[in-house]
Coordinates of C-alpha atoms in Angstrom, one line a residue:
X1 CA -6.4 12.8 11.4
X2 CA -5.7 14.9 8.1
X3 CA -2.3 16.1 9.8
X4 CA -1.3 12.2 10.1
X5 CA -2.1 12.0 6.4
X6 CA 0.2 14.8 5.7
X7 CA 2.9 13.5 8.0
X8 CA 2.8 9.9 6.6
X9 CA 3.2 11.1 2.8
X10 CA 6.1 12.6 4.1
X11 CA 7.7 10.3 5.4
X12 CA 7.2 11.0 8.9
X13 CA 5.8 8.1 10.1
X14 CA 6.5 8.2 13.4
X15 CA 4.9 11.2 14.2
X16 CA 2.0 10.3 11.9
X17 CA 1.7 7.0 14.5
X18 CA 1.9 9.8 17.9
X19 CA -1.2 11.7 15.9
X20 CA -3.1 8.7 14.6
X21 CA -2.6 7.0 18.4
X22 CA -4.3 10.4 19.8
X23 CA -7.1 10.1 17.2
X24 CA -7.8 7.2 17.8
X25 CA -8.0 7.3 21.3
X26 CA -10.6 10.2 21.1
X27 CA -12.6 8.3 18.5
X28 CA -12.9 5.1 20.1
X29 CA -14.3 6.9 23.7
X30 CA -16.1 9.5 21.5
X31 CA -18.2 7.1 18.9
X32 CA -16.9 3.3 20.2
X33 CA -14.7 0.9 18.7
X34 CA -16.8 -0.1 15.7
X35 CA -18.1 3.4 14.0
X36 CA -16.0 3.6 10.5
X37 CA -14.3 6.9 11.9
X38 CA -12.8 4.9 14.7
X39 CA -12.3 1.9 12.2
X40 CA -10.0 4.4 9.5
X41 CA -7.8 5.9 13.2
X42 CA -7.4 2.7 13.8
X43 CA -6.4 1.3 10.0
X44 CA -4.1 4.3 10.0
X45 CA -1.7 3.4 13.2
X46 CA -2.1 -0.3 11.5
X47 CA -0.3 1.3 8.4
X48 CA 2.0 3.6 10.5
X49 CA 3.3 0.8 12.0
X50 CA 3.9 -1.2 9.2
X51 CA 6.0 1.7 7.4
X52 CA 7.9 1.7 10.9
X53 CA 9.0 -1.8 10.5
X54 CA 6.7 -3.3 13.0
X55 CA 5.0 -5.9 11.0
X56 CA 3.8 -8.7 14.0
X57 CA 1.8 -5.4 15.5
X58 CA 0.6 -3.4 12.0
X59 CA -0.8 -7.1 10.8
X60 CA -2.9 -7.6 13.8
X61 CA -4.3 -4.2 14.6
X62 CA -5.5 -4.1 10.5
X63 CA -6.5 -8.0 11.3
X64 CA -8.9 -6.6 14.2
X65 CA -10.4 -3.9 11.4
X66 CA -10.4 -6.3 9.0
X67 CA -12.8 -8.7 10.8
X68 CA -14.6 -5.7 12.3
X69 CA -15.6 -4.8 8.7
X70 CA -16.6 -8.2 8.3
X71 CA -18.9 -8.9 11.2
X72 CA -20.8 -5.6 10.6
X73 CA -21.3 -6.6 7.3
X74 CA -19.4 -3.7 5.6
X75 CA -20.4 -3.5 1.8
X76 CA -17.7 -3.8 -0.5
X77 CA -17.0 0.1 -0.5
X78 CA -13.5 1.9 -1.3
X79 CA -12.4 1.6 2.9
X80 CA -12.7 -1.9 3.3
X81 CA -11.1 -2.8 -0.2
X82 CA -8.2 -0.3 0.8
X83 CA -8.3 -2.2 4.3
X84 CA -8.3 -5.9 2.5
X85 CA -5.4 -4.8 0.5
X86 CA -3.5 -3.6 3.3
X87 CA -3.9 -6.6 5.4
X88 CA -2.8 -9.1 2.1
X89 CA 0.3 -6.7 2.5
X90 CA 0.9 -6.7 6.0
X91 CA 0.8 -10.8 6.1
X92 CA 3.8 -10.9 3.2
X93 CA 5.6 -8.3 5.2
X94 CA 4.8 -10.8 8.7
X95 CA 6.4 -13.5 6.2
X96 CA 3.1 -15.3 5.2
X97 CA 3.7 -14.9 2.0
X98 CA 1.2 -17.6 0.4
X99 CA -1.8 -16.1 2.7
X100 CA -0.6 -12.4 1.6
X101 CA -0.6 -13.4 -2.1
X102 CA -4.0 -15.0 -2.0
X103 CA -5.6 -12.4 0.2
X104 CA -4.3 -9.8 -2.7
X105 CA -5.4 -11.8 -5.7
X106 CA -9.1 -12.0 -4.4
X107 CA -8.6 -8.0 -3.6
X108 CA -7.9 -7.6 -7.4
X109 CA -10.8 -9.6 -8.5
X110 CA -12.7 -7.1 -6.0
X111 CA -11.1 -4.0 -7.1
X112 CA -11.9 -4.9 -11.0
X113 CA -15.6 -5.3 -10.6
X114 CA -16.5 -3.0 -7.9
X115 CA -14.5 0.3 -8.8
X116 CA -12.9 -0.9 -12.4
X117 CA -9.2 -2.1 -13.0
X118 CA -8.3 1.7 -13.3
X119 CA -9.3 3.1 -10.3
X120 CA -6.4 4.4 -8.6
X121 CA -6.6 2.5 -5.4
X122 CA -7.0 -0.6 -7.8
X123 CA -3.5 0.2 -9.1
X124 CA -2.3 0.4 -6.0
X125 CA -3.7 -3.0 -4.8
X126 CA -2.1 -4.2 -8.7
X127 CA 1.8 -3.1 -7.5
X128 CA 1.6 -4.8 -4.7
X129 CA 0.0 -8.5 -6.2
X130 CA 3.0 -7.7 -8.5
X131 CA 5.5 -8.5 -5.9
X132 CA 3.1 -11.1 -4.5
X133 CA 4.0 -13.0 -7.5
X134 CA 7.4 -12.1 -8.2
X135 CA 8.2 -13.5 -4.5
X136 CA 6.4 -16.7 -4.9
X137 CA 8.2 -17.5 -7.9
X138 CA 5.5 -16.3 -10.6
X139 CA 7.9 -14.5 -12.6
X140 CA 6.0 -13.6 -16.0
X141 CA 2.5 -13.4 -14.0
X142 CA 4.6 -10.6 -12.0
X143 CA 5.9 -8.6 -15.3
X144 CA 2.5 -8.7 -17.2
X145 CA 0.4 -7.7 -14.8
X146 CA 3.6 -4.6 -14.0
X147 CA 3.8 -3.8 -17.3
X148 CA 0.4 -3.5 -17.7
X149 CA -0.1 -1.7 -14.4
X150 CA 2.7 0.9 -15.4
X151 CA 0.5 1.7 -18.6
X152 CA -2.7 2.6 -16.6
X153 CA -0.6 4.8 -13.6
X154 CA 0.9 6.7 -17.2
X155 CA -2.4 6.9 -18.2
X156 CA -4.6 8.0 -15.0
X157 CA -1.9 10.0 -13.3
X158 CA 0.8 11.3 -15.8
X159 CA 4.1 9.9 -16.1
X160 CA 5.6 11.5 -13.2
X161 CA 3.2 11.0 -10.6
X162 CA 4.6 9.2 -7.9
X163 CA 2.6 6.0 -8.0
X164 CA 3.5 6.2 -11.4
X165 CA 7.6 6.3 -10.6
X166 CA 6.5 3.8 -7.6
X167 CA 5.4 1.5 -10.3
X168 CA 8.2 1.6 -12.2
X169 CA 10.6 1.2 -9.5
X170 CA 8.8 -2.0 -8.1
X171 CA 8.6 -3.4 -11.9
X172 CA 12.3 -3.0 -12.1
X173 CA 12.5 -5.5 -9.3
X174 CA 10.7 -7.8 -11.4
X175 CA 12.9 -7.4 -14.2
X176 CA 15.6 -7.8 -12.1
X177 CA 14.6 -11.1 -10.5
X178 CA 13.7 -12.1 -13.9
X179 CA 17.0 -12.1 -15.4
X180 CA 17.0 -8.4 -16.8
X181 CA 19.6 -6.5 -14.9
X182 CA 20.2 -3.9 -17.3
X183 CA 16.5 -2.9 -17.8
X184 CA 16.1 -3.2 -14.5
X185 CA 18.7 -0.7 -13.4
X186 CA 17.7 2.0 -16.3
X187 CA 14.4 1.8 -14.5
X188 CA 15.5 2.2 -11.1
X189 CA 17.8 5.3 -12.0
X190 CA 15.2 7.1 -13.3
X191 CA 12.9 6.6 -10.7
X192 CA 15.6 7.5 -8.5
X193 CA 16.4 10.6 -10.7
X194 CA 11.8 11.3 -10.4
X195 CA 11.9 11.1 -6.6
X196 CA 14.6 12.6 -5.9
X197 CA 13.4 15.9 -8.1
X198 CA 9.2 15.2 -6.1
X199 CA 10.4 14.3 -2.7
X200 CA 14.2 15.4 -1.8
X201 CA 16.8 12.8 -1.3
X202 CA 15.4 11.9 2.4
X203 CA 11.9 10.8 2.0
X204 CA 11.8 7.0 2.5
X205 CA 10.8 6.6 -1.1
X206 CA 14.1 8.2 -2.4
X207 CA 16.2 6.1 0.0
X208 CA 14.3 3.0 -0.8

């Protein structure tokens, strides 16, 4: 499991999927398909395969632990926030974009009163409800709520922590579609320049 972790942070996803598969596997005939251990093997290929490009089959398998969650009556605890987040993403990248947006928006309500508005999985959950609304057309929602989220990553993490530069580089496309080429590129160069200097000039993160 941990050497899946390390792999996917990588950029390695595909052999993060071949542990997480194995993991999963042993889990699931070790402790059964519902136990929280199996549930996070199984959340883990979900995001593997979304990183991978495989959005129709990461959107379903994080559907399945999604509902699991659900129907066992999960509390609202930092896994199955993590794992609503991830399904409101995996719907926009399956192109329901609408369902994606709302799923995320309610996460964010969630995140704010649970774990507080700076808790760094909550600013995680905020970049992506950023390009929720950028993508259905809510333009100045999208930069106040990236601006804002920029200022907390700076804040929590340090400037050049890589959520941070993540931040930035997902605002820029906000300024962008917004009508602020310029800013936007400045932006995106430096967070080019920051993960080129944490990661190399192959991770995903850099290329992206």
């Amino acid at each position: 499991n941990n050497i899946a972790i390390g792999l996917r942070f990588l950029g390695r996803f595909s052999e993060a999927l071949e542990w997480d598969t194995k993991t999963l596997a042993a889990r699931e005939r070790l402790l059964g398909s519902r136990d929280t251990l199996t549930l996070t093997s199984r959340f883990a290929v979900a995001r593997n395969l979304r990183r991978l490009g495989r959005w129709e089959e990461a959107l379903e398998m994080v559907r399945v632990v999604h509902n699991n969650l659900a129907e066992i009556g999960s509390p609202w605890n930092q896994f199955r926030l993590v794992v609503a987040a991830d399904f409101g993403v995996s719907l926009r990248r399956a192109g329901y974009r609408e369902e994606g947006a709302a799923e995320g928006e309610q996460v964010l309500k969630l995140y704010a009163s649970v774990l507080g508005p700076d808790n760094r999985d909550a600013l995680r959950s905020a970049v992506n409800i950023m390009n929720d609304r950028r993508i259905t057309g809510d333009l100045s929602g999208a930069q106040e709520l990236g601006e804002r989220t920029v200022e907390s990553w700076e804040k929590v993490a340090g400037p050049e922590h890589p959520n941070t530069v993540a931040a930035h580089a997902n605002l820029a496309n906000t300024l962008r579609a917004s009508g602020n080429p310029k800013a936007a590129r400045e932006m995106d160069e430096k967070a080019l320049r920051d993960f080129t200097r944490i990661f190399g000039e192959e991770h995903p993160s850099t290329l992206v």
